[in-house]
PDB file of C-alpha atoms in Angstrom:
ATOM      1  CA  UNK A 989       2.175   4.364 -18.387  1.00 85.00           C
ATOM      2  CA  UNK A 990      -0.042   2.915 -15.685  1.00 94.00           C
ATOM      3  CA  UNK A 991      -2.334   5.378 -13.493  1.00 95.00           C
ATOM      4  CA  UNK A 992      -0.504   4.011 -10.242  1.00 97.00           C
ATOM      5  CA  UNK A 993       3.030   4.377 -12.202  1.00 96.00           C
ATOM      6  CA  UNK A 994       2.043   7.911 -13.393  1.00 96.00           C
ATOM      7  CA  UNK A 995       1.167   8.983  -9.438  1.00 97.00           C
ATOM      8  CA  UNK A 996       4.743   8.514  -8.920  1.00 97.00           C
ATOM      9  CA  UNK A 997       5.630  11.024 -11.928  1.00 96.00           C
ATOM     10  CA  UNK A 998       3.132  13.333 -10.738  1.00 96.00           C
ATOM     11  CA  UNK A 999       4.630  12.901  -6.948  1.00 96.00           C
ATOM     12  CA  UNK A1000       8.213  13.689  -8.069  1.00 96.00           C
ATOM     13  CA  UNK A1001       7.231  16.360 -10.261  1.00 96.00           C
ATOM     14  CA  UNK A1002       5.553  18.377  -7.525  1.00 95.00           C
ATOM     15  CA  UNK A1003       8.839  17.592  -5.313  1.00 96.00           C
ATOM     16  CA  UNK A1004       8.117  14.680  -2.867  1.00 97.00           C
ATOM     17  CA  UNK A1005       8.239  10.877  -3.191  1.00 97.00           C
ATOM     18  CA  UNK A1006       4.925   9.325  -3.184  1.00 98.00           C
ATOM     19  CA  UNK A1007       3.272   8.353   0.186  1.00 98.00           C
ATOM     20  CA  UNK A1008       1.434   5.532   0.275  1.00 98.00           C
ATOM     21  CA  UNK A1009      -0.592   4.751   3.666  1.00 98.00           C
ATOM     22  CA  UNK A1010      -2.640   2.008   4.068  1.00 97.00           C
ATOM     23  CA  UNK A1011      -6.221   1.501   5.826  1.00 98.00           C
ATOM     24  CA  UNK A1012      -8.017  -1.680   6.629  1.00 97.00           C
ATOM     25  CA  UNK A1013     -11.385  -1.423   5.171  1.00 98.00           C
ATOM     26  CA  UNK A1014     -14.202  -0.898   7.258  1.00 97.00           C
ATOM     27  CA  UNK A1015     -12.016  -0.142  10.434  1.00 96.00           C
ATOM     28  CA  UNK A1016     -12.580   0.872  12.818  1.00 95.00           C
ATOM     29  CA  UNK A1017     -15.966   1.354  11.282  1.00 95.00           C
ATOM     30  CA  UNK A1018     -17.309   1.855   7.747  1.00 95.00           C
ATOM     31  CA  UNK A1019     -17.799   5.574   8.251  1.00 94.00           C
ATOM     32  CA  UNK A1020     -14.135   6.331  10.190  1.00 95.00           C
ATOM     33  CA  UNK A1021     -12.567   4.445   7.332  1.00 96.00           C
ATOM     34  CA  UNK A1022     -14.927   6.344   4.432  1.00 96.00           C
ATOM     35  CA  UNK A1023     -13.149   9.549   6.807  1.00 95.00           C
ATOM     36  CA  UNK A1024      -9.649   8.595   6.674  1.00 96.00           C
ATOM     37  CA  UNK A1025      -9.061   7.259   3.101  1.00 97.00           C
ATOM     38  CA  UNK A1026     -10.866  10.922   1.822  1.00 96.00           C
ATOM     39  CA  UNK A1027      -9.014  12.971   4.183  1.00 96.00           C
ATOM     40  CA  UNK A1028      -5.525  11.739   3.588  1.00 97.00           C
ATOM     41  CA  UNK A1029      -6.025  12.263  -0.097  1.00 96.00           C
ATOM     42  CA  UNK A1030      -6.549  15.850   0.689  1.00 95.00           C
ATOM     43  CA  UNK A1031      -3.249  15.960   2.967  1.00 96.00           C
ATOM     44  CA  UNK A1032      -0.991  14.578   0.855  1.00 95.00           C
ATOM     45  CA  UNK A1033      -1.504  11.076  -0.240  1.00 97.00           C
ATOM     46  CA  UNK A1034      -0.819  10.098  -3.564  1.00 97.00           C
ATOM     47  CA  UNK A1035      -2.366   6.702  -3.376  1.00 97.00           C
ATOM     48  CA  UNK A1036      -3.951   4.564  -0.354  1.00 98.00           C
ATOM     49  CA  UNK A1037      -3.782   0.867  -0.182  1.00 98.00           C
ATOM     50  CA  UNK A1038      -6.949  -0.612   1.357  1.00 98.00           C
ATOM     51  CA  UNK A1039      -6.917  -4.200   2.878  1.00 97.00           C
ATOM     52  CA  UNK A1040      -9.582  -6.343   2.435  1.00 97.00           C
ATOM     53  CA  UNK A1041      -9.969  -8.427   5.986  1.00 96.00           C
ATOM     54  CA  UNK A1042      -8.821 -12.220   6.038  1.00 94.00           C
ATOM     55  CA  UNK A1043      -9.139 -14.585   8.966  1.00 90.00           C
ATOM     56  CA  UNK A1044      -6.061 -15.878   8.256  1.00 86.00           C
ATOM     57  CA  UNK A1045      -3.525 -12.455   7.220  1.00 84.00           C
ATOM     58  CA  UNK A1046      -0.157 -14.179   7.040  1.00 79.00           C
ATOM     59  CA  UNK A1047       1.718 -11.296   6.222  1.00 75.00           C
ATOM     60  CA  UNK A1048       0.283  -9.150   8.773  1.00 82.00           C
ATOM     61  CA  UNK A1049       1.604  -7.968  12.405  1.00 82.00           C
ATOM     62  CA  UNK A1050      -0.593  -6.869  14.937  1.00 89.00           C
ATOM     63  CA  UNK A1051      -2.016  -3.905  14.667  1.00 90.00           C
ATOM     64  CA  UNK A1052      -3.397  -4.953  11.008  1.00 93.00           C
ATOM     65  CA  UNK A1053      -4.467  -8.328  12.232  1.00 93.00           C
ATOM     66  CA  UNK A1054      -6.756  -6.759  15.214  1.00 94.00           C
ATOM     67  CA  UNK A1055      -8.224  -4.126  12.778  1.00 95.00           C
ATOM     68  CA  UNK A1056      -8.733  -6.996  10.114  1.00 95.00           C
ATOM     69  CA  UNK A1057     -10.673  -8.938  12.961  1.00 95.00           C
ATOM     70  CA  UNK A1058     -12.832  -6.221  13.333  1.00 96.00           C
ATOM     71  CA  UNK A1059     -13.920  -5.779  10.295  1.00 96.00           C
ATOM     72  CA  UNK A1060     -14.913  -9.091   9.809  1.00 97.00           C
ATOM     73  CA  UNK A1061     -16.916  -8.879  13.160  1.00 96.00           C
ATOM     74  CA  UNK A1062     -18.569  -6.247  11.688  1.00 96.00           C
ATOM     75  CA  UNK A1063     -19.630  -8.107   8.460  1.00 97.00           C
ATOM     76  CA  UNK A1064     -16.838  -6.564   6.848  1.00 97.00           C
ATOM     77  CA  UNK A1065     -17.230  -8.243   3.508  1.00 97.00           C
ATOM     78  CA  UNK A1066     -15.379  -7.534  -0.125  1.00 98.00           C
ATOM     79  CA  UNK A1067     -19.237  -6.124  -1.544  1.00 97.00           C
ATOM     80  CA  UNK A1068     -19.359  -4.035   1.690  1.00 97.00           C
ATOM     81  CA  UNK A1069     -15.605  -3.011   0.486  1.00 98.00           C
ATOM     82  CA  UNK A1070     -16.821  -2.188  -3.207  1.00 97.00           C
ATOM     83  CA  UNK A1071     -19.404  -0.282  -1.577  1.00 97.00           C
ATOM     84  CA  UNK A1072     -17.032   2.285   0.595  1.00 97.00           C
ATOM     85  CA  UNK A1073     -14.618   2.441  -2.480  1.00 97.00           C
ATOM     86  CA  UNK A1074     -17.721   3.220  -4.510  1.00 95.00           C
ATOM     87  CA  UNK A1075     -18.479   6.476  -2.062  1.00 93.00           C
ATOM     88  CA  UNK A1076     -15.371   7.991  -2.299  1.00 92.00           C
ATOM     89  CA  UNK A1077     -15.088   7.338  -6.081  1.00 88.00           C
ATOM     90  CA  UNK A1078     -18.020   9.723  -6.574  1.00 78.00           C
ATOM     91  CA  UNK A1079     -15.019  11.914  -4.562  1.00 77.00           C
ATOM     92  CA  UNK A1080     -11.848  11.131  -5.881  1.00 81.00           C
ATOM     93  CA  UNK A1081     -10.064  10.439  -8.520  1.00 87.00           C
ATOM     94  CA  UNK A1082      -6.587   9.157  -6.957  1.00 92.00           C
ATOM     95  CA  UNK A1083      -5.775   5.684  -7.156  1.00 95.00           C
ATOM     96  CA  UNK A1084      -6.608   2.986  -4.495  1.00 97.00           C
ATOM     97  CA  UNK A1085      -4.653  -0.358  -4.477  1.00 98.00           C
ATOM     98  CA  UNK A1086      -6.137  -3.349  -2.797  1.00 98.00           C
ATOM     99  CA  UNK A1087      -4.300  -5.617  -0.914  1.00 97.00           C
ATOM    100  CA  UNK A1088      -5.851  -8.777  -0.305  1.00 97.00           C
ATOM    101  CA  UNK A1089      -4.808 -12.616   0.149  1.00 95.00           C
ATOM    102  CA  UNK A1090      -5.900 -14.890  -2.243  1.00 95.00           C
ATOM    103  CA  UNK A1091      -8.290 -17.398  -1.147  1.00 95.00           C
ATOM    104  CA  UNK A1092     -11.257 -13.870  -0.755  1.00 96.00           C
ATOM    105  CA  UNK A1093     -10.513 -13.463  -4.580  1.00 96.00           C
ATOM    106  CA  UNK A1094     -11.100 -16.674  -5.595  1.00 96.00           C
ATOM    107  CA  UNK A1095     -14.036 -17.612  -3.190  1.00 96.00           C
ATOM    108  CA  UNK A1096     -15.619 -13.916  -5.282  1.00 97.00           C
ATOM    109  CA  UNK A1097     -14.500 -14.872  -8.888  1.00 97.00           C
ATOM    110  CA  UNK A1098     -11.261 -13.557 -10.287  1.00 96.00           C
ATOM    111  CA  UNK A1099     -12.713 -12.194 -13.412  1.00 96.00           C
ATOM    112  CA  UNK A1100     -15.931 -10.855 -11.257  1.00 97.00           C
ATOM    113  CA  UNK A1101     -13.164  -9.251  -8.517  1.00 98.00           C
ATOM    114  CA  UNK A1102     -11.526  -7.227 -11.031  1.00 97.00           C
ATOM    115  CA  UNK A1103     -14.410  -6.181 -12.984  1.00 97.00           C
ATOM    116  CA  UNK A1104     -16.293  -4.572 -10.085  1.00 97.00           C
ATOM    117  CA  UNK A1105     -12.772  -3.168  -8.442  1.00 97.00           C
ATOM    118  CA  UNK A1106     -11.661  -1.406 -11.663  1.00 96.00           C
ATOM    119  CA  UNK A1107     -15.490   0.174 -11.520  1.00 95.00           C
ATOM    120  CA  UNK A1108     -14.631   1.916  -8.539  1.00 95.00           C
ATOM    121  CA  UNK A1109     -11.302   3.079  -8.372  1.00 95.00           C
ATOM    122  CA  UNK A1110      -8.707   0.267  -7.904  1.00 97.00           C
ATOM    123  CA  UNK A1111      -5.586   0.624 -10.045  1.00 97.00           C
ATOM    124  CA  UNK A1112      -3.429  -1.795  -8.219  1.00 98.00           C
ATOM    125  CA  UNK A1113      -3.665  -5.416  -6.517  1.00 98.00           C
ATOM    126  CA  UNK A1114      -1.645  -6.947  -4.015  1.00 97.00           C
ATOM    127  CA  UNK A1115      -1.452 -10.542  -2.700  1.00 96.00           C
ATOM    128  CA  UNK A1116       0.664 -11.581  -0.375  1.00 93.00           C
ATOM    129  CA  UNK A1117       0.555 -14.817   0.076  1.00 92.00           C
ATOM    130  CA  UNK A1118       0.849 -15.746  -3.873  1.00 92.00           C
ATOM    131  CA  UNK A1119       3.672 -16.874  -5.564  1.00 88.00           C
ATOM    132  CA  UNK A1120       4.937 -15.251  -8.480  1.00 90.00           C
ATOM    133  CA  UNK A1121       5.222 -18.964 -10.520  1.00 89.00           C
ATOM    134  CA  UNK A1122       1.408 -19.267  -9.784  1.00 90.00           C
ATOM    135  CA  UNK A1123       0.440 -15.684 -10.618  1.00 93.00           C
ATOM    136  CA  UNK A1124      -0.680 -16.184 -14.503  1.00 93.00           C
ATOM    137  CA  UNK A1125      -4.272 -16.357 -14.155  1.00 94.00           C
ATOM    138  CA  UNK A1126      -4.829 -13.526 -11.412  1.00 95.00           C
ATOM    139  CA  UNK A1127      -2.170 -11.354 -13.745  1.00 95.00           C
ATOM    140  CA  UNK A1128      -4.625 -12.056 -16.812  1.00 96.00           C
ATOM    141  CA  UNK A1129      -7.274 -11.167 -14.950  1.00 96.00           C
ATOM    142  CA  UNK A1130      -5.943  -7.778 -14.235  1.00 97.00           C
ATOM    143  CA  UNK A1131      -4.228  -6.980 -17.282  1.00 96.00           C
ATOM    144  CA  UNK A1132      -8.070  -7.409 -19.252  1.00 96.00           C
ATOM    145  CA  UNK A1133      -9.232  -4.245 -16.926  1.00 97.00           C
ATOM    146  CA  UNK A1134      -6.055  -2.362 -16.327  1.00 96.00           C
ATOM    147  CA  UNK A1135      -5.391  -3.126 -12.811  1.00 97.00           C
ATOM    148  CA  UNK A1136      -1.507  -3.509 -11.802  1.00 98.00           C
ATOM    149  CA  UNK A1137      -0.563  -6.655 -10.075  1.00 97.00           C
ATOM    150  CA  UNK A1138       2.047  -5.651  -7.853  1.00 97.00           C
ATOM    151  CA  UNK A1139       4.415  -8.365  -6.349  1.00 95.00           C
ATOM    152  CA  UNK A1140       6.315  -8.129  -3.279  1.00 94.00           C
ATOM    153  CA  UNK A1141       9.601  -8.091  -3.062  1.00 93.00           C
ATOM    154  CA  UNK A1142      11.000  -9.952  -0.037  1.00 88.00           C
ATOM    155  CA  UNK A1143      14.911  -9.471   0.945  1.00 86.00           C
ATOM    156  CA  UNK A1144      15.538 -13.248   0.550  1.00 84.00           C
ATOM    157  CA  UNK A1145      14.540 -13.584  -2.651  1.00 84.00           C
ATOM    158  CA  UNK A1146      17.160 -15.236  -4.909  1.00 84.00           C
ATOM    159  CA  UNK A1147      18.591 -13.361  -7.790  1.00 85.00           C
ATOM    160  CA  UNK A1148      16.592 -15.678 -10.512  1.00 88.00           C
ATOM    161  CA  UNK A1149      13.289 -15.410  -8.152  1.00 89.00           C
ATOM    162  CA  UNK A1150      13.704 -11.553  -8.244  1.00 91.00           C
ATOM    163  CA  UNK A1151      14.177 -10.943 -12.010  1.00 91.00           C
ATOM    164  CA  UNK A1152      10.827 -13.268 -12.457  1.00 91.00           C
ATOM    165  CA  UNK A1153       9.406 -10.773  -9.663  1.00 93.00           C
ATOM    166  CA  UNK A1154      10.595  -7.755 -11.597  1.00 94.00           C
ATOM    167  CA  UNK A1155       9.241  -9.089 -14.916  1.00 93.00           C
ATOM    168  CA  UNK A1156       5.658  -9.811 -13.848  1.00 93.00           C
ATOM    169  CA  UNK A1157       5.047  -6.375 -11.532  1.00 94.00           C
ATOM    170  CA  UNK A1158       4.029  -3.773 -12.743  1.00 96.00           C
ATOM    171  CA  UNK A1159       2.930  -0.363 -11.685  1.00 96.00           C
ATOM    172  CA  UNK A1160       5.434  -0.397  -8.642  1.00 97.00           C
ATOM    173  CA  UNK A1161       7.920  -3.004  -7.265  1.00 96.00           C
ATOM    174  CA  UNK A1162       7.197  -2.990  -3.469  1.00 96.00           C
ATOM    175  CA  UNK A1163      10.115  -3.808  -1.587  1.00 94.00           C
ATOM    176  CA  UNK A1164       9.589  -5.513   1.408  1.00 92.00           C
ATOM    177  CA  UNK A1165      12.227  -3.813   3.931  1.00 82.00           C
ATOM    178  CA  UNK A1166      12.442  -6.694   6.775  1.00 66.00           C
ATOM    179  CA  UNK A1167      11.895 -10.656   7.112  1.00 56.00           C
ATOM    180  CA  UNK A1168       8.450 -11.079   9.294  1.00 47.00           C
ATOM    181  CA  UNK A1169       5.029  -9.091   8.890  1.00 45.00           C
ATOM    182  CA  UNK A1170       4.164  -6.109   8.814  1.00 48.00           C
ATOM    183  CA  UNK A1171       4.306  -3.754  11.829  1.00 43.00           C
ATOM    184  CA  UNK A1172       6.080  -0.891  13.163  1.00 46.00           C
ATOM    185  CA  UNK A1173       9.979  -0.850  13.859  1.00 46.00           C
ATOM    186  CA  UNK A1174      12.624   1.799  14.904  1.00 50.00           C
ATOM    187  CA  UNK A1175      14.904   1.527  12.066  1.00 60.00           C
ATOM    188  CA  UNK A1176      15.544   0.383   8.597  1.00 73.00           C
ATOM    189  CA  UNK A1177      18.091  -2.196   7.791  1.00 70.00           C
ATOM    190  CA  UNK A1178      21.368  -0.376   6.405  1.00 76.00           C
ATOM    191  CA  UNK A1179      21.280  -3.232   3.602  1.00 83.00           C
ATOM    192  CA  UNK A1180      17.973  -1.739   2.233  1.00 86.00           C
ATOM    193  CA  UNK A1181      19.374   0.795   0.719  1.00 85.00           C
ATOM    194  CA  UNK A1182      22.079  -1.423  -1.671  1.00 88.00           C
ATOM    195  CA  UNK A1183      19.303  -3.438  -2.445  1.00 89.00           C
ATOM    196  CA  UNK A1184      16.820  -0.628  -3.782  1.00 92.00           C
ATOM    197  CA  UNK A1185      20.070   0.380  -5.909  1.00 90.00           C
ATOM    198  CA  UNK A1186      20.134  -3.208  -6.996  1.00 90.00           C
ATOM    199  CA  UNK A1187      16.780  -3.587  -8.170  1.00 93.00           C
ATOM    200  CA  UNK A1188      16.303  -0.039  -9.579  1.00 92.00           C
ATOM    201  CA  UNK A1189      19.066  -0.961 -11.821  1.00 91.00           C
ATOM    202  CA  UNK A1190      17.754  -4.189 -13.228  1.00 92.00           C
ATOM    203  CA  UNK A1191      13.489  -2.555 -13.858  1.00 93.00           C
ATOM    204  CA  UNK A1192      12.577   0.765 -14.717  1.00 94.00           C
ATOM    205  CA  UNK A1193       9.109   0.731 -12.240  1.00 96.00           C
ATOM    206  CA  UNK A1194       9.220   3.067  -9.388  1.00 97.00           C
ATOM    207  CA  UNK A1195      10.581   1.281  -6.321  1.00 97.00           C
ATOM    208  CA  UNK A1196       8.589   1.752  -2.893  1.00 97.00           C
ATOM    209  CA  UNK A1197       9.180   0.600   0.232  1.00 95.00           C
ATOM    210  CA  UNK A1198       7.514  -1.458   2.989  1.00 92.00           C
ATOM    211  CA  UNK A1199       6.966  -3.218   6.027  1.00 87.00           C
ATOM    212  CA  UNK A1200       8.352  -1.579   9.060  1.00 80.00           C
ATOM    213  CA  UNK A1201       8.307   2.459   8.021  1.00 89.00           C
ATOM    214  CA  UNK A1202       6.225   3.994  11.254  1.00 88.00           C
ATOM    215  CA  UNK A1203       7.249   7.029  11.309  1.00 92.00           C
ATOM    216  CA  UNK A1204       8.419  10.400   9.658  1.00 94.00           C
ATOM    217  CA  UNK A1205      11.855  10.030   9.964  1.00 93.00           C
ATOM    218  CA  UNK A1206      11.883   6.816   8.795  1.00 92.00           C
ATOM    219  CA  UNK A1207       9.741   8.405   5.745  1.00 94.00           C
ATOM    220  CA  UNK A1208      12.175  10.413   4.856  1.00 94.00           C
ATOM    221  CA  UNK A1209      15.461   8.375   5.199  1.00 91.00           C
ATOM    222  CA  UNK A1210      13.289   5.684   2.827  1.00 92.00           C
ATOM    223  CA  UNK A1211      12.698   8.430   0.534  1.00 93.00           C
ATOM    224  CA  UNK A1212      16.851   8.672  -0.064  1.00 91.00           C
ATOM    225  CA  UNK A1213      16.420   5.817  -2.459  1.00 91.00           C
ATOM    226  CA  UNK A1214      13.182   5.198  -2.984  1.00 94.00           C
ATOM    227  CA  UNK A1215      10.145   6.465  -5.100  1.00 97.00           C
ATOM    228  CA  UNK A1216       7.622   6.044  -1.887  1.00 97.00           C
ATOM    229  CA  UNK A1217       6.919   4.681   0.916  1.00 97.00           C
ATOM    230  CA  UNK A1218       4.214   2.598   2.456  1.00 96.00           C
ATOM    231  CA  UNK A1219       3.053   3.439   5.755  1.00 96.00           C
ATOM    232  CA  UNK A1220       0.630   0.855   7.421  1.00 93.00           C
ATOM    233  CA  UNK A1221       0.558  -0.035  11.023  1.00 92.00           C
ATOM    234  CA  UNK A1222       1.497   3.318  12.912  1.00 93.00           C
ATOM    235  CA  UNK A1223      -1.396   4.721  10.540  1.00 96.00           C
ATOM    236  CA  UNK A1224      -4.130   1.802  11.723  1.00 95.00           C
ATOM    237  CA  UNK A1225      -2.700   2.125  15.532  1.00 94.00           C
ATOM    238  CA  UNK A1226      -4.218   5.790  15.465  1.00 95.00           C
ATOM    239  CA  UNK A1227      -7.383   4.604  14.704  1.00 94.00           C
ATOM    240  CA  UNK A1228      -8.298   3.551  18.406  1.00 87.00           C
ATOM    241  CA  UNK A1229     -11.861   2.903  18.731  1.00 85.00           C
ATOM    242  CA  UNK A1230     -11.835   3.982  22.089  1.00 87.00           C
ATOM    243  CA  UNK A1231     -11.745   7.575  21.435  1.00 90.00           C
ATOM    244  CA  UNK A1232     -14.109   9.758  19.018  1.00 94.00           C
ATOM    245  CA  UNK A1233     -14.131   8.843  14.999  1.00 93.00           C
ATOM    246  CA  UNK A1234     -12.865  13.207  14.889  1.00 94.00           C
ATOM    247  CA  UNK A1235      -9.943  12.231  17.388  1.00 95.00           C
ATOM    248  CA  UNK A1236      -9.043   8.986  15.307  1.00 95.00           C
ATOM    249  CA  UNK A1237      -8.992  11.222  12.268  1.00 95.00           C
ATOM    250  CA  UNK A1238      -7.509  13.833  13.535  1.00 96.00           C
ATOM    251  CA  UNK A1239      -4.500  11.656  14.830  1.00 96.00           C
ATOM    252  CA  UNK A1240      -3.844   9.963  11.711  1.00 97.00           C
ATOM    253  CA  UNK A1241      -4.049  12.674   9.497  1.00 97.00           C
ATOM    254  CA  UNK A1242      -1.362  14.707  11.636  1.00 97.00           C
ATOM    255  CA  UNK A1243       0.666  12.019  10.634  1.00 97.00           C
ATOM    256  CA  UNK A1244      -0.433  11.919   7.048  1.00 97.00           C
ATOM    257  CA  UNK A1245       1.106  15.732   7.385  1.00 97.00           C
ATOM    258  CA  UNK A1246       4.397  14.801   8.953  1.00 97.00           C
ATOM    259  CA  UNK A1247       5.073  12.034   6.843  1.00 97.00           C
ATOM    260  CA  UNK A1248       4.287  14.144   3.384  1.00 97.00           C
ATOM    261  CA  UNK A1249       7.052  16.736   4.649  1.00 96.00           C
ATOM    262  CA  UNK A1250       9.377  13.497   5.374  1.00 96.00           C
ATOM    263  CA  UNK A1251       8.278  12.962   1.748  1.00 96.00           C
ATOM    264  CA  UNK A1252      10.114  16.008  -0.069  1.00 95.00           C
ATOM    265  CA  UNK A1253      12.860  15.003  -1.955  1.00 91.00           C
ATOM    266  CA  UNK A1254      16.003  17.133  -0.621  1.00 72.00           C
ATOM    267  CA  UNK A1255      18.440  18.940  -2.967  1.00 66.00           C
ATOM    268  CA  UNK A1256      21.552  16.680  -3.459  1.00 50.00           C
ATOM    269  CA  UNK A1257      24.315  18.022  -1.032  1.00 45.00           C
ATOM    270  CA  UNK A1258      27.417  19.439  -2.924  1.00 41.00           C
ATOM    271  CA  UNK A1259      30.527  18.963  -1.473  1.00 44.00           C
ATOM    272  CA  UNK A1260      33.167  21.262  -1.005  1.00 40.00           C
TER     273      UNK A1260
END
């Protein structure tokens, strides 16, 4: 079993799904983010995902796509990302899973990438914009250093697409919960739920879900069916440069708080 898989055991065993929030790196500085990432860990996060800014981010709504800007105007780069992760490594010993697109990775060396990311703390890899059929040398690349490649999972993928999806992830399957990037939204789509049925009956990874969960109520009617949830954009929308790096903090990690309650996994209702 995988370190990212066996946060999920150790999540479920102590009574709550896991919560995964993600952070852009080096937003809205290097020391806020240092802040945030090490401070959610002690309020409940069982593992953080950490983008790595892209001028191009694809996948990403606004929110993530103003903090990714930043970064890279502040010479945001994926050494100066190493570096943070390196800090709170001497910290921590939860997981961190990067999520970055692909053209970074290979400008930086595959084999060099995932060498220096396993050194300090990454478990898991996401990219978005990659296509499962083109996935074999990035998936070799991990598998030499122990680092989960983690596919998403989009609703319109076709039943063949999705069983090649299924049988290349590992560590989690991350279910993508709408069509469009990521950002916050005021509901999930009834149809998730069949779906996470679906898939949890054809792979035996834990099943966590994406894209468009902002807020602790959506947390917990995710958690229903799921094995965690990804929270991104309501997270990175706290972290307003405009106001102190202890107000940014404090606001996201408030929500950190509500979202690990939203988290617990509920005692199955009996009927009468």
């Amino acid at each position: 079993m995988s370190v990212i898989t066996s946060a999920f055991t150790h999540s479920r065993a102590s009574g709550y799904r896991a919560l995964i929030p993600y952070f852009m790196a080096g937003y809205p500085s290097e020391s806020a983010f240092c802040r945030v990432v090490d401070e959610s860990f002690s309020s409940g996060a069982d593992i953080i995902e950490v983008g790595i800014p892209f001028s191009d981010p694809v996948a990403d709504g606004p929110a993530i796509q103003r903090a990714g800007q930043t970064a890279l105007e502040q010479g945001v780069t994926i050494d100066r990302v190493l570096g943070m992760l390196s800090s709170l490594r001497l910290k921590r010993h939860q997981p961190i899973v990067i999520m970055s697109y692909l053209n970074p990775l290979l400008q930086y060396g595959l084999g060099r990438f995932v060498t220096a990311a396993v050194d300090v703390g990454v478990r898991g890899l996401i990219v978005p914009d990659m296509v499962v059929e083109e996935s074999k040398d990035i998936g070799s690349a991990c598998k030499s250093v122990g680092i989960d490649l983690i596919h998403l999972l989009a609703p319109t993928s076709p039943a063949k697409r999705q069983e090649a999806i299924l049988k290349k992830s590992s560590g989690f399957v991350y279910v993508v919960s709408v069509m469009g990037v990521t950002g916050a939204r005021t509901s999930l789509p009834e149809t998730l739920f069949d779906r996470v049925a679906a898939i949890k009956a054809q792979s035996r990874l834990p099943v966590a879900i994406g894209f468009g969960v902002s807020s602790p109520a959506a947390a917990a009617r995710a958690s229903q069916v799921a094995d965690g949830v990804i929270v991104g954009s309501a997270l990175v929308e706290r972290l307003n440069p405009q106001v102190s790096e202890s107000d940014q903090i404090q606001s996201v990690i408030g929500m950190i708080k509500q979202l690990r309650q939203a988290t617990r996994i509920l005692p199955a209702r009996v009927e009468e």
